[in-house]
Amino acid sequence: MPYEYEKDGALIYAESFATIRAEANLARFDADEEPIAVRMIHAAGMVGLEEHIRFSPGFAQTTRTALESGAPIFCDARMVSEGVTRTRLPADNEVICTLHTDGIHGLAREMGNTRSAAALEFWRPKLEGALVAIGNAPTALFHLLNMLEAPDCPRPAAIIGCPVGFVGAHESKEALWAAQPVPCCIVEGRLGGSAITVAAINAIASRKE
């Protein structure tokens, strides 16, 4: 016998978001934050993720305003940059990942750091007022925080800091949350990753669900 399953894509989409809103504890999120949290939960397939999502005050509105003003989006990995839905971007925003830039291996060796961290050095010319999205590498988030310690470093509008993993992920996000050099969003602990980070970007980029 053939398997019976729902084949209407629009209905699947709508029912998924309705299920999240019925099951997740979203009460602490304001009207701007709630759609972002819902989409992040959807990407993770995990009701309960909301307990680990943190938005600093004004993050959602600051980030949306930046994108509407044409700010670029800097991503730590191709898995993040490729996941951004271009048709949702409000100002044909540039989506940039410099992880495979020529010379990156040599720069990483010179810095004594990972390629993910070294790639951020190529962000400086356009970093001012940008949205930064880190969904994979804790070393990238730590290096960004070190960069922003310098008073002459250009400052992004906001940071989505959701690296995933067992080494440095929790610590890098705790460091971002403690410092809050600009408005930010994190997922506490080891949780995070490209899909969750992209979901946050896409939710901010367009209010359309």
C-alpha positions as semicolon CSV with decimal commas, in nm:
position;residue;x (nm);y (nm);z (nm)
1;M;0,000;0,000;0,000
2;P;0,131;0,352;-0,078
3;Y;0,211;0,579;0,215
4;E;-0,051;0,842;0,293
5;Y;0,086;1,184;0,377
6;E;0,006;1,553;0,342
7;K;0,106;1,677;-0,004
8;D;-0,007;2,041;0,011
9;G;0,308;2,243;0,075
10;A;0,123;2,555;0,187
11;L;-0,086;2,356;0,433
12;I;0,222;2,180;0,573
13;Y;0,388;2,518;0,622
14;A;0,087;2,674;0,794
15;E;0,024;2,374;1,016
16;S;0,389;2,363;1,121
17;F;0,383;2,722;1,245
18;A;0,045;2,672;1,410
19;T;0,183;2,369;1,596
20;I;0,481;2,569;1,720
21;R;0,258;2,848;1,848
22;A;0,031;2,596;2,020
23;E;0,312;2,405;2,191
24;A;0,598;2,650;2,253
25;N;0,620;2,893;2,544
26;L;0,643;3,224;2,358
27;A;0,498;3,456;2,621
28;R;0,823;3,635;2,704
29;F;0,886;3,747;2,345
30;D;0,752;4,079;2,221
31;A;0,571;4,124;1,889
32;D;0,896;4,181;1,696
33;E;1,081;3,890;1,859
34;E;0,809;3,624;1,843
35;P;0,821;3,558;1,466
36;I;1,199;3,523;1,485
37;A;1,179;3,273;1,770
38;V;0,907;3,076;1,591
39;R;1,110;3,047;1,273
40;M;1,420;2,941;1,471
41;I;1,215;2,668;1,642
42;H;1,082;2,560;1,302
43;A;1,435;2,531;1,163
44;A;1,548;2,323;1,459
45;G;1,234;2,108;1,467
46;M;1,250;2,153;1,840
47;V;0,980;2,297;2,064
48;G;1,173;2,388;2,376
49;L;1,441;2,577;2,186
50;E;1,262;2,897;2,288
51;E;1,389;2,849;2,643
52;H;1,744;2,901;2,514
53;I;1,684;3,193;2,276
54;R;1,792;3,533;2,404
55;F;1,733;3,871;2,237
56;S;1,895;4,183;2,375
57;P;1,663;4,486;2,406
58;G;1,584;4,637;2,067
59;F;1,763;4,365;1,871
60;A;1,476;4,281;1,637
61;Q;1,389;4,638;1,544
62;T;1,753;4,748;1,514
63;T;1,836;4,458;1,285
64;R;1,528;4,501;1,068
65;T;1,599;4,873;1,029
66;A;1,957;4,798;0,928
67;L;1,845;4,555;0,658
68;E;1,581;4,795;0,531
69;S;1,858;5,055;0,503
70;G;2,060;4,824;0,280
71;A;2,307;4,680;0,532
72;P;2,512;4,382;0,415
73;I;2,495;4,047;0,595
74;F;2,826;3,889;0,694
75;C;2,817;3,512;0,746
76;D;3,082;3,289;0,897
77;A;3,008;2,992;0,670
78;R;2,864;2,913;0,329
79;M;2,595;2,705;0,496
80;V;2,467;3,030;0,644
81;S;2,512;3,256;0,343
82;E;2,354;3,007;0,102
83;G;2,052;2,964;0,326
84;V;1,946;3,329;0,317
85;T;1,633;3,363;0,104
86;R;1,725;3,648;-0,129
87;T;1,365;3,728;-0,219
88;R;1,295;3,808;0,148
89;L;1,570;4,070;0,168
90;P;1,417;4,419;0,184
91;A;1,692;4,607;-0,001
92;D;1,868;4,350;-0,221
93;N;2,119;4,327;0,063
94;E;2,463;4,186;-0,010
95;V;2,526;3,849;0,159
96;I;2,897;3,794;0,219
97;C;3,102;3,494;0,328
98;T;3,481;3,537;0,310
99;L;3,580;3,190;0,435
100;H;3,723;3,093;0,096
101;T;3,897;3,420;0,015
102;D;4,239;3,387;-0,149
103;G;4,515;3,392;0,111
104;I;4,293;3,280;0,396
105;H;4,509;2,979;0,485
106;G;4,822;3,189;0,512
107;L;4,646;3,454;0,718
108;A;4,510;3,190;0,957
109;R;4,863;3,049;1,006
110;E;5,000;3,397;1,062
111;M;4,729;3,471;1,320
112;G;4,760;3,129;1,483
113;N;4,385;3,089;1,455
114;T;4,122;2,912;1,246
115;R;4,022;3,008;0,893
116;S;3,680;3,099;1,032
117;A;3,839;3,359;1,259
118;A;4,083;3,485;0,997
119;A;3,798;3,537;0,748
120;L;3,661;3,817;0,967
121;E;3,964;4,032;0,887
122;F;3,821;4,074;0,537
123;W;3,498;4,216;0,680
124;R;3,642;4,541;0,809
125;P;3,578;4,761;0,499
126;K;3,201;4,699;0,510
127;L;3,145;4,599;0,873
128;E;3,007;4,934;0,991
129;G;2,630;4,904;1,031
130;A;2,619;4,548;0,895
131;L;2,437;4,242;1,028
132;V;2,677;3,970;1,143
133;A;2,550;3,611;1,148
134;I;2,771;3,345;1,306
135;G;2,614;3,000;1,301
136;N;2,905;2,760;1,298
137;A;3,239;2,870;1,439
138;P;3,291;2,975;1,801
139;T;3,639;3,097;1,703
140;A;3,475;3,346;1,465
141;L;3,256;3,484;1,741
142;F;3,545;3,508;1,986
143;H;3,759;3,685;1,724
144;L;3,477;3,927;1,645
145;L;3,449;4,017;2,013
146;N;3,825;4,075;2,025
147;M;3,805;4,293;1,715
148;L;3,529;4,504;1,870
149;E;3,743;4,569;2,177
150;A;3,948;4,806;1,959
151;P;3,792;5,155;1,950
152;D;3,880;5,200;1,582
153;C;3,709;4,879;1,467
154;P;3,395;4,940;1,260
155;R;3,086;4,832;1,452
156;P;2,808;4,620;1,305
157;A;2,446;4,708;1,369
158;A;2,375;4,372;1,532
159;I;2,509;4,021;1,582
160;I;2,331;3,687;1,555
161;G;2,565;3,466;1,756
162;C;2,454;3,103;1,733
163;P;2,763;2,888;1,680
164;V;2,706;2,521;1,751
165;G;2,929;2,260;1,905
166;F;3,111;2,113;2,202
167;V;3,425;2,329;2,214
168;G;3,382;2,700;2,269
169;A;3,021;2,735;2,150
170;H;2,868;2,788;2,492
171;E;3,158;3,005;2,608
172;S;3,161;3,231;2,300
173;K;2,788;3,297;2,327
174;E;2,813;3,367;2,698
175;A;3,092;3,615;2,620
176;L;2,878;3,789;2,358
177;W;2,581;3,807;2,593
178;A;2,795;3,948;2,875
179;A;2,964;4,209;2,656
180;Q;2,674;4,302;2,423
181;P;2,889;4,540;2,218
182;V;2,586;4,584;1,989
183;P;2,231;4,440;1,994
184;C;2,252;4,064;1,970
185;C;2,073;3,729;1,965
186;I;2,207;3,402;2,099
187;V;2,098;3,044;2,157
188;E;2,241;2,936;2,488
189;G;2,461;2,634;2,540
190;R;2,578;2,394;2,271
191;L;2,269;2,445;2,055
192;G;2,281;2,656;1,742
193;G;2,394;2,601;1,385
194;S;2,341;2,719;1,031
195;A;1,971;2,639;0,999
196;I;1,878;2,824;1,318
197;T;2,095;3,123;1,227
198;V;1,952;3,144;0,874
199;A;1,600;3,118;1,015
200;A;1,665;3,425;1,229
201;I;1,796;3,620;0,930
202;N;1,501;3,525;0,710
203;A;1,249;3,615;0,981
204;I;1,409;3,954;1,033
205;A;1,436;4,021;0,661
206;S;1,062;3,990;0,599
207;R;0,758;3,987;0,826
208;K;0,587;3,755;0,581
209;E;0,568;3,409;0,734
